[in-house]
Coordinates of C-alpha atoms in Angstrom, one line a residue:
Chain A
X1 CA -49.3 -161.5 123.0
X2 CA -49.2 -161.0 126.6
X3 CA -49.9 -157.0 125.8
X4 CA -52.9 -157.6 123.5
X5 CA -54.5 -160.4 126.3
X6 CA -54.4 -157.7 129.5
X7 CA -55.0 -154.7 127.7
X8 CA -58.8 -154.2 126.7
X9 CA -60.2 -156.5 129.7
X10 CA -60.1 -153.9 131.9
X11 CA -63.2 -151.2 131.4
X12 CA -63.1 -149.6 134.3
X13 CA -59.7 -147.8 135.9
X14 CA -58.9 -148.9 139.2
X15 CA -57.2 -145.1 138.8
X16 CA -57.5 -142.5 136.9
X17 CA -56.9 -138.9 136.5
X18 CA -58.7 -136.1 134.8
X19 CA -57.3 -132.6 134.0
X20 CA -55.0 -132.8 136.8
X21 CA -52.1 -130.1 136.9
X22 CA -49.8 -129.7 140.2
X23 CA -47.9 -126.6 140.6
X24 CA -45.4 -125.4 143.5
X25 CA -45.2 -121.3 144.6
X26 CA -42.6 -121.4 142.0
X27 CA -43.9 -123.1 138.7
X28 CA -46.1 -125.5 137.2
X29 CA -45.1 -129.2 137.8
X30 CA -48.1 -131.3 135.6
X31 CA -50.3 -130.2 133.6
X32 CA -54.1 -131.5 132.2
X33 CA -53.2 -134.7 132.8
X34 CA -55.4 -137.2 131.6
X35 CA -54.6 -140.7 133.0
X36 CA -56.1 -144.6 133.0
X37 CA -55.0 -146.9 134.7
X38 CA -56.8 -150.8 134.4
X39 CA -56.4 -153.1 137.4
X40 CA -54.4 -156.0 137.6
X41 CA -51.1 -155.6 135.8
X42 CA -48.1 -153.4 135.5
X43 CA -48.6 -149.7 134.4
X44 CA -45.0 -148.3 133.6
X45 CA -44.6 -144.6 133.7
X46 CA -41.3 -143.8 131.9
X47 CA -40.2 -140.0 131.3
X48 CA -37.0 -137.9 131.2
X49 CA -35.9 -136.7 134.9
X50 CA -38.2 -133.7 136.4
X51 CA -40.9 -134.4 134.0
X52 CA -43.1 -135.1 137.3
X53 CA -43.1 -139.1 136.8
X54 CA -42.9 -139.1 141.0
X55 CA -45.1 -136.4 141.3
X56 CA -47.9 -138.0 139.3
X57 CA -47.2 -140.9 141.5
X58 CA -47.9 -139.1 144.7
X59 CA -51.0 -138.0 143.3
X60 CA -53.0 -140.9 143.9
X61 CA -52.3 -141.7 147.1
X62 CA -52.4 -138.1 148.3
X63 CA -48.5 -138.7 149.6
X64 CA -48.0 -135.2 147.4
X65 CA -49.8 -133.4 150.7
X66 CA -46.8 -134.0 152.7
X67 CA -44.8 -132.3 150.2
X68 CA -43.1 -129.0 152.0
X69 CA -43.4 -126.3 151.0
X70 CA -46.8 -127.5 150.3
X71 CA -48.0 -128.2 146.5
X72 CA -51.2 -127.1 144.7
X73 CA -53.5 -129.9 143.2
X74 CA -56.0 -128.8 140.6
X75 CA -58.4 -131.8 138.5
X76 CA -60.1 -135.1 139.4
X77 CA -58.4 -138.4 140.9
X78 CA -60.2 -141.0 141.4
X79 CA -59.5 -144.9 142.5
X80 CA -62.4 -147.2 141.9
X81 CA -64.4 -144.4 140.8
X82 CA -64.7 -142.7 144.1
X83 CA -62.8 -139.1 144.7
X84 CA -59.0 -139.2 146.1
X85 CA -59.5 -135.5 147.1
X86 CA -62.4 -133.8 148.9
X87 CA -64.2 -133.4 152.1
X88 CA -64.8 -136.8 153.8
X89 CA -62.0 -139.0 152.4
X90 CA -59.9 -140.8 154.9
X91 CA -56.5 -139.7 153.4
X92 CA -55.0 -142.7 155.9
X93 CA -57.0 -145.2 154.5
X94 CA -56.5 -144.4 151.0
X95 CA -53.0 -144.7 151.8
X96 CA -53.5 -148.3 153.3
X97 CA -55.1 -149.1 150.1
X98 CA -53.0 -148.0 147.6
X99 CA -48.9 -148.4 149.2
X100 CA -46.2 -147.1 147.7
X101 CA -42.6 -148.3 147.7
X102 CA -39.4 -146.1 146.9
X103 CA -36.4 -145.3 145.2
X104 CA -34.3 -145.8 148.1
X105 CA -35.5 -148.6 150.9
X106 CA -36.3 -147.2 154.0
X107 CA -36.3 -149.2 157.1
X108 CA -37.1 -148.2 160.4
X109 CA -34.3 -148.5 163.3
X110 CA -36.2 -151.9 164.6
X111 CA -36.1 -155.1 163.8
X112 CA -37.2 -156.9 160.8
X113 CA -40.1 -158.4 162.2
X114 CA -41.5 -154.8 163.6
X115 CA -40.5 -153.5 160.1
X116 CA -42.9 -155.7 158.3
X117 CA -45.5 -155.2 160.9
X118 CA -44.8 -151.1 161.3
X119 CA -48.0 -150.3 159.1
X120 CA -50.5 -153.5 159.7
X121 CA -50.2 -153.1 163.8
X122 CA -51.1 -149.2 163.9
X123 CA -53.6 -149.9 160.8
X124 CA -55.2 -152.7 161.5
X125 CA -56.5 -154.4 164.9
X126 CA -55.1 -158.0 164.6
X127 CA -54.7 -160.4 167.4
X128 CA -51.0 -161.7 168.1
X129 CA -51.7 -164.8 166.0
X130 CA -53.6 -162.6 163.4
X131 CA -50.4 -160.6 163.1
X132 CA -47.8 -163.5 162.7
X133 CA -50.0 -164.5 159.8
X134 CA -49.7 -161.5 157.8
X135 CA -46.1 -161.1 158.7
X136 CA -45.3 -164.4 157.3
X137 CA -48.0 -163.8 154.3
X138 CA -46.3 -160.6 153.6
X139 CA -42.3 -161.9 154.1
X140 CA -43.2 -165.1 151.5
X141 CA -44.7 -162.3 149.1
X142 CA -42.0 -160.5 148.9
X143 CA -40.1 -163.7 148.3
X144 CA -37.8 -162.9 151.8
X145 CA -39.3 -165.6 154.1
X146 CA -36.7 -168.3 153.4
X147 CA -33.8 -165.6 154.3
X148 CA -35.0 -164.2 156.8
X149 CA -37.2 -166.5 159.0
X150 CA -34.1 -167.4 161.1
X151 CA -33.4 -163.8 162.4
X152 CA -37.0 -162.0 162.3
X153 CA -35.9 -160.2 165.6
X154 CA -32.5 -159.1 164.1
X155 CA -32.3 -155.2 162.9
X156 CA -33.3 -154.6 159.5
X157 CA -29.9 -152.6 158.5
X158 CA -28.3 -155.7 158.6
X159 CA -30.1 -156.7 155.5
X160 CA -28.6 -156.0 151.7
X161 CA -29.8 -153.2 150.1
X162 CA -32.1 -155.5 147.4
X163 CA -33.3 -157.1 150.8
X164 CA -34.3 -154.4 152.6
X165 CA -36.1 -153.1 149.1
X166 CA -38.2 -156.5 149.5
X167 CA -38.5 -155.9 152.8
X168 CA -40.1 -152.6 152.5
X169 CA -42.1 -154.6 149.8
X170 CA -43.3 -157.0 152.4
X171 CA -44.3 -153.9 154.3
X172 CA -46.2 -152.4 151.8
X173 CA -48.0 -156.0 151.1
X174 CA -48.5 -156.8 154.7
X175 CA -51.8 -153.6 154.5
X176 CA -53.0 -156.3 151.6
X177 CA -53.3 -153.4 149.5
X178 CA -55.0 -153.3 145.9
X179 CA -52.6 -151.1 144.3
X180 CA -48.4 -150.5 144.8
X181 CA -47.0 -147.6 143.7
X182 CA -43.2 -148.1 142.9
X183 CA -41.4 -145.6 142.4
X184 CA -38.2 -146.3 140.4
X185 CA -38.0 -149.5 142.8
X186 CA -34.5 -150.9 141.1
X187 CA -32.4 -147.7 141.0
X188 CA -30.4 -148.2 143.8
X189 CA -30.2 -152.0 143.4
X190 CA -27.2 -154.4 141.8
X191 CA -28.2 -156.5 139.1
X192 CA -28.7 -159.6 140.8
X193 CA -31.4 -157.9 143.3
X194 CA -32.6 -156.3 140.4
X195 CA -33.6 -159.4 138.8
X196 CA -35.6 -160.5 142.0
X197 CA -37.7 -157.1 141.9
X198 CA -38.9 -157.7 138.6
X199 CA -39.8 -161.2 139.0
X200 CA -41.2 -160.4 142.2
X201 CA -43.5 -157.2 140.2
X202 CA -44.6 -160.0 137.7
X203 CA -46.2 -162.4 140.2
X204 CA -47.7 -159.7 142.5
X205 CA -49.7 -158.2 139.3
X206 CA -51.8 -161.3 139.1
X207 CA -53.2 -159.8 142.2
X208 CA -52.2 -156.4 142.4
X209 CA -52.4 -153.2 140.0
X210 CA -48.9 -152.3 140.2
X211 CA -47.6 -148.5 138.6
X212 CA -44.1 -148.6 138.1
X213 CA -42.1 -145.8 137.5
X214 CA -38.8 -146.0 135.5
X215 CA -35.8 -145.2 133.8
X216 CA -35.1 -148.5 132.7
X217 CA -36.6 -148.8 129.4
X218 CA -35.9 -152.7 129.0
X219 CA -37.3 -153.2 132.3
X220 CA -40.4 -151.1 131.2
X221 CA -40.6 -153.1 128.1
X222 CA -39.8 -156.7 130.1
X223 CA -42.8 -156.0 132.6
X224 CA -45.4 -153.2 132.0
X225 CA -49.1 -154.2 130.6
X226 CA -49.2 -150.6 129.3
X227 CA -47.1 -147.8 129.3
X228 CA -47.6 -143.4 130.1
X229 CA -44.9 -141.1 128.8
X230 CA -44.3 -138.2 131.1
X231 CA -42.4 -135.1 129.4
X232 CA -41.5 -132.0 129.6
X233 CA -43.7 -129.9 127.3
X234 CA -44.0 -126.2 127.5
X235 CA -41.7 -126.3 130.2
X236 CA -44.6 -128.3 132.4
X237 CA -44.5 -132.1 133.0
X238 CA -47.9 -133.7 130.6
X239 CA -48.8 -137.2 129.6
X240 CA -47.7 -136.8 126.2
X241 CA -48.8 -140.5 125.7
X242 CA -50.2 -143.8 126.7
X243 CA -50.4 -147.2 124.8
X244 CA -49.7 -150.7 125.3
X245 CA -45.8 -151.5 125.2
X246 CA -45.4 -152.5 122.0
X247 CA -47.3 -149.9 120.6
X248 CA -45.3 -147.1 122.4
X249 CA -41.8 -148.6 121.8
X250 CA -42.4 -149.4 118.1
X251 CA -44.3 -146.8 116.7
X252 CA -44.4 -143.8 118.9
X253 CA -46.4 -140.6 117.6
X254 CA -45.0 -137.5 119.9
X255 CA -42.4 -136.2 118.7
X256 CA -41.4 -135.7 122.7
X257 CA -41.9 -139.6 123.4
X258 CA -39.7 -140.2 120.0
X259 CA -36.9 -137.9 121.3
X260 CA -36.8 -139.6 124.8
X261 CA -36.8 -143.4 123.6
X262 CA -34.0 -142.5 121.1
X263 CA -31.8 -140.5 124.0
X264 CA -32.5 -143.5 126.1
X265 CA -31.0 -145.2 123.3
X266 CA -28.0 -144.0 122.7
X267 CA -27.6 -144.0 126.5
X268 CA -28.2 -147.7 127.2
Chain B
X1 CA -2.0 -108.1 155.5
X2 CA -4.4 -111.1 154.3
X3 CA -1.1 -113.0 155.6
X4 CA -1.8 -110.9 159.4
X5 CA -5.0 -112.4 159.3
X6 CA -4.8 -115.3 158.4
X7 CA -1.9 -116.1 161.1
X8 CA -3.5 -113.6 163.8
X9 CA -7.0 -114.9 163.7
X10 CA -6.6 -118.6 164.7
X11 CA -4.1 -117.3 167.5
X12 CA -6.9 -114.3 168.4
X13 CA -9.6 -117.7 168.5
X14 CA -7.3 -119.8 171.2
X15 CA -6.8 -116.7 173.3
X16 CA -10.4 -116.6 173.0
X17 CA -10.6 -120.5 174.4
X18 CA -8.3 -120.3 176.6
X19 CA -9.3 -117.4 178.2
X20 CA -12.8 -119.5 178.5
X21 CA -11.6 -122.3 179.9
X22 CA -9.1 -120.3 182.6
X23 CA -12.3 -118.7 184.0
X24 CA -13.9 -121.7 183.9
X25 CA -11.5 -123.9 185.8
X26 CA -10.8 -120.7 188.1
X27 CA -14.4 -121.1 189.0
X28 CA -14.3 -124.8 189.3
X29 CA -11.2 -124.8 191.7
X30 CA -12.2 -122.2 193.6
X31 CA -15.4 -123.5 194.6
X32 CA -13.4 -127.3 195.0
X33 CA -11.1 -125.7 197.1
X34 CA -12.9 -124.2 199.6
X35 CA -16.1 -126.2 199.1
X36 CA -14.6 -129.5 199.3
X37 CA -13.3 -129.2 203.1
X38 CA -17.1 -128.8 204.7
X39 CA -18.7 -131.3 202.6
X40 CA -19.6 -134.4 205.0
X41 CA -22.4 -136.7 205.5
X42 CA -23.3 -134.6 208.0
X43 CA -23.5 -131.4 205.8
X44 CA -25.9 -133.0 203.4
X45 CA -27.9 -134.7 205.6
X46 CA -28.2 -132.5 208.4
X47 CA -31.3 -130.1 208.5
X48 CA -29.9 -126.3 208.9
X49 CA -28.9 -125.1 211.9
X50 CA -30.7 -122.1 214.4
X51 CA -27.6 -120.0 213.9
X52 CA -26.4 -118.2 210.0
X53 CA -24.9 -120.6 208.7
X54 CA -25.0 -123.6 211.2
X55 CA -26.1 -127.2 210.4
X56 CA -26.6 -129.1 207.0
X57 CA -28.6 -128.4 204.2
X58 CA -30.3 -131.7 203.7
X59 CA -34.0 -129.2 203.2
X60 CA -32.3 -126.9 200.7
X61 CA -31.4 -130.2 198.5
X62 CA -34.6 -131.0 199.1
X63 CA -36.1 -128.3 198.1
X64 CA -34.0 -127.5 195.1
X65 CA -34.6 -131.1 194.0
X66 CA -38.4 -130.9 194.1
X67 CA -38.4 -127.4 192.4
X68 CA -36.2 -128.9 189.7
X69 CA -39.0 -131.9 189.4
X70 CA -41.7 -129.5 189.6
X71 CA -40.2 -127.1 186.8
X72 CA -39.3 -130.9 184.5
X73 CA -43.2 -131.8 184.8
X74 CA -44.4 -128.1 183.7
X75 CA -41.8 -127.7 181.1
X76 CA -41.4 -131.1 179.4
X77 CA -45.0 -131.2 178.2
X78 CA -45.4 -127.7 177.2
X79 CA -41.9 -127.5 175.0
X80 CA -43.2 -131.0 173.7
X81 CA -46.0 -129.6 172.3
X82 CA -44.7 -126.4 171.1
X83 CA -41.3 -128.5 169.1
X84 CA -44.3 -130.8 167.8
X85 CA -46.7 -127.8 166.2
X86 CA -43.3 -125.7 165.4
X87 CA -42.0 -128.7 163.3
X88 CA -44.6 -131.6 162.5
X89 CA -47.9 -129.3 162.6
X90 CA -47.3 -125.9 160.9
X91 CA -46.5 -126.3 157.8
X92 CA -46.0 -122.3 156.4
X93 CA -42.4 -121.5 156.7
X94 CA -43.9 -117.8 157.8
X95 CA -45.4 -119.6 160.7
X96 CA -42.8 -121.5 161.5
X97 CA -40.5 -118.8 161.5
X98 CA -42.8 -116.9 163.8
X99 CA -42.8 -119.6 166.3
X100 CA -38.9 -120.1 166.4
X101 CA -38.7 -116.1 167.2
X102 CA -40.9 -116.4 169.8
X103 CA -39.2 -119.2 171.4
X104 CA -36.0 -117.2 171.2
X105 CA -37.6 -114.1 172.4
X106 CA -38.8 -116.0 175.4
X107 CA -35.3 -117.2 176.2
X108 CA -34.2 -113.9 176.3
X109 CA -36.6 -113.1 179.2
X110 CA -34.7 -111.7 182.5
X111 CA -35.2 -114.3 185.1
X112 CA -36.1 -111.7 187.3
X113 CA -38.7 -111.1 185.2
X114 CA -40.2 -114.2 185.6
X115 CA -40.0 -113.6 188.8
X116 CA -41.9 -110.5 189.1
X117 CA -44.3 -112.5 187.0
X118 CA -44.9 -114.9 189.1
X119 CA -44.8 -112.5 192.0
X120 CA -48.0 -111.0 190.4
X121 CA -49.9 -114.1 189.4
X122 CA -49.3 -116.4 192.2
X123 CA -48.2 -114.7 195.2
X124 CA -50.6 -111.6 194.7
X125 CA -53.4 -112.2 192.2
X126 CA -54.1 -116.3 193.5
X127 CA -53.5 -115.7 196.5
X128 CA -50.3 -118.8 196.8
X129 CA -48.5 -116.4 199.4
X130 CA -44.6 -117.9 198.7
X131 CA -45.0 -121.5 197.1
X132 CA -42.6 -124.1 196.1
X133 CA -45.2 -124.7 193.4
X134 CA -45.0 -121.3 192.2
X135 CA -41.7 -121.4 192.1
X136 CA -41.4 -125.0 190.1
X137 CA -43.9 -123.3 187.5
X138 CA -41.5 -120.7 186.7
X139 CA -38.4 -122.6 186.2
X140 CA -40.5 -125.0 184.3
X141 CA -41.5 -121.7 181.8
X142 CA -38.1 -121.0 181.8
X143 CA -36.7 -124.1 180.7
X144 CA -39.4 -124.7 178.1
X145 CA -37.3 -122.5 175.1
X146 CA -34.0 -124.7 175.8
X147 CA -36.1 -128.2 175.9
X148 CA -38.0 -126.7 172.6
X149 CA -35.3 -125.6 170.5
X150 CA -33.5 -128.6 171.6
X151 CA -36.3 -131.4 170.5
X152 CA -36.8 -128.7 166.9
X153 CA -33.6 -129.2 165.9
X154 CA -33.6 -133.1 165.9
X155 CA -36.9 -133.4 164.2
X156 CA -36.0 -131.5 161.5
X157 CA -32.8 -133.4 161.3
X158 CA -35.0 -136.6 161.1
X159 CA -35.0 -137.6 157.5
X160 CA -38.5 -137.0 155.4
X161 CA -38.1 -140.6 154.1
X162 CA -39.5 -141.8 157.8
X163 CA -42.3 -139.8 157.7
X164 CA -43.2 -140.4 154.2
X165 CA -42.7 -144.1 154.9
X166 CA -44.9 -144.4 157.5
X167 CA -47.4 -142.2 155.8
X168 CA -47.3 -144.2 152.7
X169 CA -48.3 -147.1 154.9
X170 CA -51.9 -145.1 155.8
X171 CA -50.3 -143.9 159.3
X172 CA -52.1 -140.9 160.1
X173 CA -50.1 -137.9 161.8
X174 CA -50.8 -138.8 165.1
X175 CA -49.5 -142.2 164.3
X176 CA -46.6 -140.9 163.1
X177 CA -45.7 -138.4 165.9
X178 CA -45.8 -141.1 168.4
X179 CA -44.2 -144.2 165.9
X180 CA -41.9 -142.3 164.3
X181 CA -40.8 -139.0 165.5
X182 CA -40.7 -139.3 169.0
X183 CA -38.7 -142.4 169.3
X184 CA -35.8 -141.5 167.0
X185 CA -36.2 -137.7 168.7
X186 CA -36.9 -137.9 172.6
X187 CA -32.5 -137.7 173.0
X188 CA -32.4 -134.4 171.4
X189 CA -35.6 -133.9 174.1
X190 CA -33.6 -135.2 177.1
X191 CA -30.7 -133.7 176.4
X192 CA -32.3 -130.0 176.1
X193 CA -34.5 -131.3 179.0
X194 CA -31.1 -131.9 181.4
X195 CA -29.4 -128.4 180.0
X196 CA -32.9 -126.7 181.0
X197 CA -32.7 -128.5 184.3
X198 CA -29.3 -127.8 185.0
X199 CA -30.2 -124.0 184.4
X200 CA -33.2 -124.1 186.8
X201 CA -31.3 -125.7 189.6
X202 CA -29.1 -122.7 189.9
X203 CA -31.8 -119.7 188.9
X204 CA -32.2 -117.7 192.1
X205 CA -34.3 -114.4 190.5
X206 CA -37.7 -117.0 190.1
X207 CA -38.1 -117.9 193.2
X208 CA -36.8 -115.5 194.9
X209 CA -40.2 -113.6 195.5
X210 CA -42.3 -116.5 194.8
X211 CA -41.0 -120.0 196.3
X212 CA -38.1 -120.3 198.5
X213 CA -37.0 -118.7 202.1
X214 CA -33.5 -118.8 204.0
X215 CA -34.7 -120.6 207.1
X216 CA -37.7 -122.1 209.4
X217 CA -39.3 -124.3 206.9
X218 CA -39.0 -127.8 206.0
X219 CA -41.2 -129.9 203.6
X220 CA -44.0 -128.4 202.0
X221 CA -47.5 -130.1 203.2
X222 CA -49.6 -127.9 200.5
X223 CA -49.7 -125.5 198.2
X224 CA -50.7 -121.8 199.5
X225 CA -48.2 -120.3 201.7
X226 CA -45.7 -123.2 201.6
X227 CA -42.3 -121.7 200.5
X228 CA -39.1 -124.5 200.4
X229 CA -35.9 -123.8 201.1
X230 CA -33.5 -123.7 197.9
X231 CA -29.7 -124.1 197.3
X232 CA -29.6 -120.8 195.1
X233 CA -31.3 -118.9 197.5
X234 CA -29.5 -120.1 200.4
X235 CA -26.2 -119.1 199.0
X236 CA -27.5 -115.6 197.8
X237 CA -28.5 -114.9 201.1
X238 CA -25.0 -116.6 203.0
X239 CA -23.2 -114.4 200.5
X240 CA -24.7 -111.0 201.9
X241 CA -23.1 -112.4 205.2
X242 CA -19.8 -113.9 204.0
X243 CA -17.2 -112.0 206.1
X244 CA -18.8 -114.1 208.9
X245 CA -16.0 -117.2 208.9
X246 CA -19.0 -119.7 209.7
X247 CA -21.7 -118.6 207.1
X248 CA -18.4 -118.2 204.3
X249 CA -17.9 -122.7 205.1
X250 CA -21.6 -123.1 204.7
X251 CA -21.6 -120.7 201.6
X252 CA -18.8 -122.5 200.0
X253 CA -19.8 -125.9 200.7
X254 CA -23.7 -124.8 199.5
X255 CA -22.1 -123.6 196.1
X256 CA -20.2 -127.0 195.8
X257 CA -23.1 -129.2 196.0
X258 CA -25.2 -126.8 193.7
X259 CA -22.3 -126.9 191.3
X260 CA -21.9 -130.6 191.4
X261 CA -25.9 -131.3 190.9
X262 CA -25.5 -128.7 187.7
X263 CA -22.6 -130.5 186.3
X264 CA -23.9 -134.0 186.6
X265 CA -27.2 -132.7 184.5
X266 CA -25.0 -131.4 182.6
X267 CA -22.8 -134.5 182.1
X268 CA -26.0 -136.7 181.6
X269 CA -26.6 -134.5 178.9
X270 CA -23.9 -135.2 176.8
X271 CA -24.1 -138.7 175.8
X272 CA -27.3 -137.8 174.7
X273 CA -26.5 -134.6 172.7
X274 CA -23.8 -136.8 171.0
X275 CA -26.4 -139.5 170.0
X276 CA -28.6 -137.0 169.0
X277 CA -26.2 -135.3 166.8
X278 CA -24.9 -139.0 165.5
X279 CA -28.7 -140.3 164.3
X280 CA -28.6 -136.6 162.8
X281 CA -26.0 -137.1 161.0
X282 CA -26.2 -140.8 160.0
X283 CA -30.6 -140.9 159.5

């Protein structure tokens, strides 16, 4: 029900991506990829391994420009209809505006507070009161303020694994972006931490446009809006592709997407 | 005979080591044995003497001290820079590769090249005459290769997941050079920084034409035609003398305190070398 509600209110992408192929010296690593994706909600990108589900990832927020040895980008990426790419676009900024979390959490050697504020206070110009807002905004919307407001000035490696995933989270949200990328968020997290991920990406996509990548099918299938397949065709990564949930899970048409659910399967 | 080798070559390696270290402490003792007797309070605060080898040396520690700070203030900056576009700026492999062979070729340089260098450019060509400042702007190019490779190796040790956090949170690269690189990489800096220093304090072929005299001088009030008096120096020019049984104590006790001021850079080094190489290795 949930799937058929968000799906078609959206007409314009917050993102999208036209005839976008990315290719290293070596080899080709997407091709023509032709992408969508509405705002508000949970996109899920699901895919075998090296299919170029991160890759695609890093394409919107021009992270893939850091990549060494350097990548080529060929096609059109937009976010709210305005080029990613080109002369003139404040790659910085874009980056402010659409965040990006990551398989493993990575917190700086500082303390937790100075980890939440790391991106806000070189950002953003925000008086000292200004700042303690956002860091408590950004702690209670990664649902970490209630464990963490006792020892703010305490490094952040002492934190668990699922807390400093959140914490990274609360990073990300503290730039009030309009779009998180997460990429494979839960991989290196127990079950239990798991859990408060997910419920955590649920309530942030009343506000947020959230693309989640994933291996987890049930997890896909528990919190995307829509869902992209991302295989290996011709020996280059493509949207084979895209379709609300239920429509993917159930009745799949590519022959690629079929083969991946039913591997995924067997496996889980 | 894979069984020769493989029982002769570790005992070839600790003949090796301990040949090393034998020289080594043979140096060491020597110099403690008979440097140790002259040093006083007086020696090192005394200013030298109107006879060879008379008096303190309280101007040549002077004098090797502000060359040393001299070379750290014309070095530091430029091997900053050069680590920074070697590893954070150029991104080609081919370029990087270029810049790493230069800063080994550099290293390579003779000292008494630089020397001659300098000799050209300051003494001659700007008209300096002998100059402590000269002299601190040689050892500073000197040193920049070990302060350079030094600072290169830890920042590409420094995991990618720093930078691409920070630049995932709209840090631009500036940003990131001064939030995140230089604070998890200034003790691989420091510690090429004291090794570099510890080298300059000892060099005698740089200033040799271009900064420091044996006697008649004491602190520099400018720059042109205001030479210092320099530990290295001092002792190349007692040892030309050393059959004399007065210059020899002054030679010896000159090549104790030099030793001693290389060896303490050298020890403030190492605790940062081993953090350096422990953030390496743990990110």
């Amino acid at each position: 029900m949930a799937d058929i509600l968000r799906m078609p209110s959206a007409p314009r992408p917050i993102l999208s991506a036209r005839a976008v192929s990315v290719a290293s010296a070596e080899r080709a690593l997407l091709h023509d990829v032709d992408l969508d994706i509405p705002e508000a909600g949970v996109f899920g990108i699901i895919g075998p391994s090296g299919a170029g589900k991160s890759t695609l990832l890093k394409v919107f927020n021009r992270l893939l420009e850091l990549e060494t040895p350097p990548l080529e980008l060929a096609g059109d990426v937009r976010f709210r209809g305005r080029p990613v790419y080109g002369a003139g676009v404040d790659a910085d900024a874009l980056r402010s505006r659409v965040g990006m979390l990551f398989q493993q959490p990575v917190v700086f050697p500082a303390s937790i507070r100075r980890n939440v504020l790391f991106g806000v206070r070189h950002v953003e110009r925000l008086s000292r009161a200004g700042l303690e807002e956002r860091l408590v905004e950004a702690l209670e919307g990664a649902a970490l303020w209630d464990e963490v407001a006792d020892r703010l000035d305490r490094p952040a490696v002492e934190l668990s694994v699922g807390q400093q995933q959140r914490l990274c989270l609360a990073r990300t949200l503290a730039l009030r972006p309009e779009v998180v990328l997460m990429d494979e968020p839960t991989s290196a997290l127990d079950p239990r931490a798991t859990a408060a991920i997910e419920t955590l990406i649920r309530r942030l996509a009343d506000v947020h446009t959230i693309v989640l990548v994933t291996h987890d099918l049930d997890q896909a299938r528990r919190l995307a809006d829509q869902v992209a397949c991302v295989c290996r065709r011709d020996n280059v990564g493509q949207v084979i592709e895209t379709g609300c949930c239920t429509e993917l899970f159930d009745n799949p048409r590519c022959p690629e997407t079929m083969d991946y659910l039913d591997s995924r399967g067997t496996d889980q | 005979m894979r069984k020769w080798i493989d029982r002769g070559l570790p005992i070839a390696c600790a003949i090796c080591a301990v040949a090393c270290c034998a020289l080594l402490l043979g140096i060491v003792a020597t110099i403690l044995a008979r440097g140790l007797p002259v040093l006083s309070g007086e020696f090192l605060s005394a200013a030298d003497g109107e006879l060879l080898g008379s008096g303190g040396i309280r101007y040549q520690l002077f004098g090797t001290v502000l060359l040393v700070a001299t070379a750290l203030a014309v070095g530091a900056p430029l091997a900053l820079g050069w680590a920074l576009v070697q590893a954070v700026w150029v991104r080609s492999q081919r370029g990087r590769r270029l810049l790493r062979r230069t800063l080994y070729a550099v290293n390579a340089v003779p000292s008494i090249l630089f020397g001659i260098f300098g000799l050209i450019v300051f003494v001659k060509y700007l008209d300096w005459g002998k100059s402590w400042l000269a002299g601190g702007i040689l050892l500073g190019l000197m040193i920049v290769p070990t302060i350079a490779v030094a600072l290169v190796e830890r920042i590409e040790a420094l995991p990618a997941k720093y930078v691409r956090a920070a630049a995932g949170l709209g840090l631009s690269k500036g940003r990131i050079v001064t939030s995140v690189i230089l604070p998890q990489c200034w003790s691989g800096g420091a510690s090429g920084a004291l090794i570099g220093l510890a080298r300059a304090a000892g060099e005698t072929a740089p200033i040799l034409f271009t900064a420091a005299v044996f006697s008649g001088v004491t602190v520099p009030h400018g720059v042109v035609e205001s030479p210092v008096l320099a530990l290295p120096y001092h002792i190349f020019v007692l040892a030309q003398d050393s059959f004399d049984p007065e210059a020899g104590a002054h030679l010896w006790g000159s090549a104790f305190v030099l030793l001693a001021l290389v060896l303490a850079l050298s020890l403030l080094a190492l605790p940062l070398r081993l953090r350096a190489a422990e953030e390496a290795q743990h990110g």
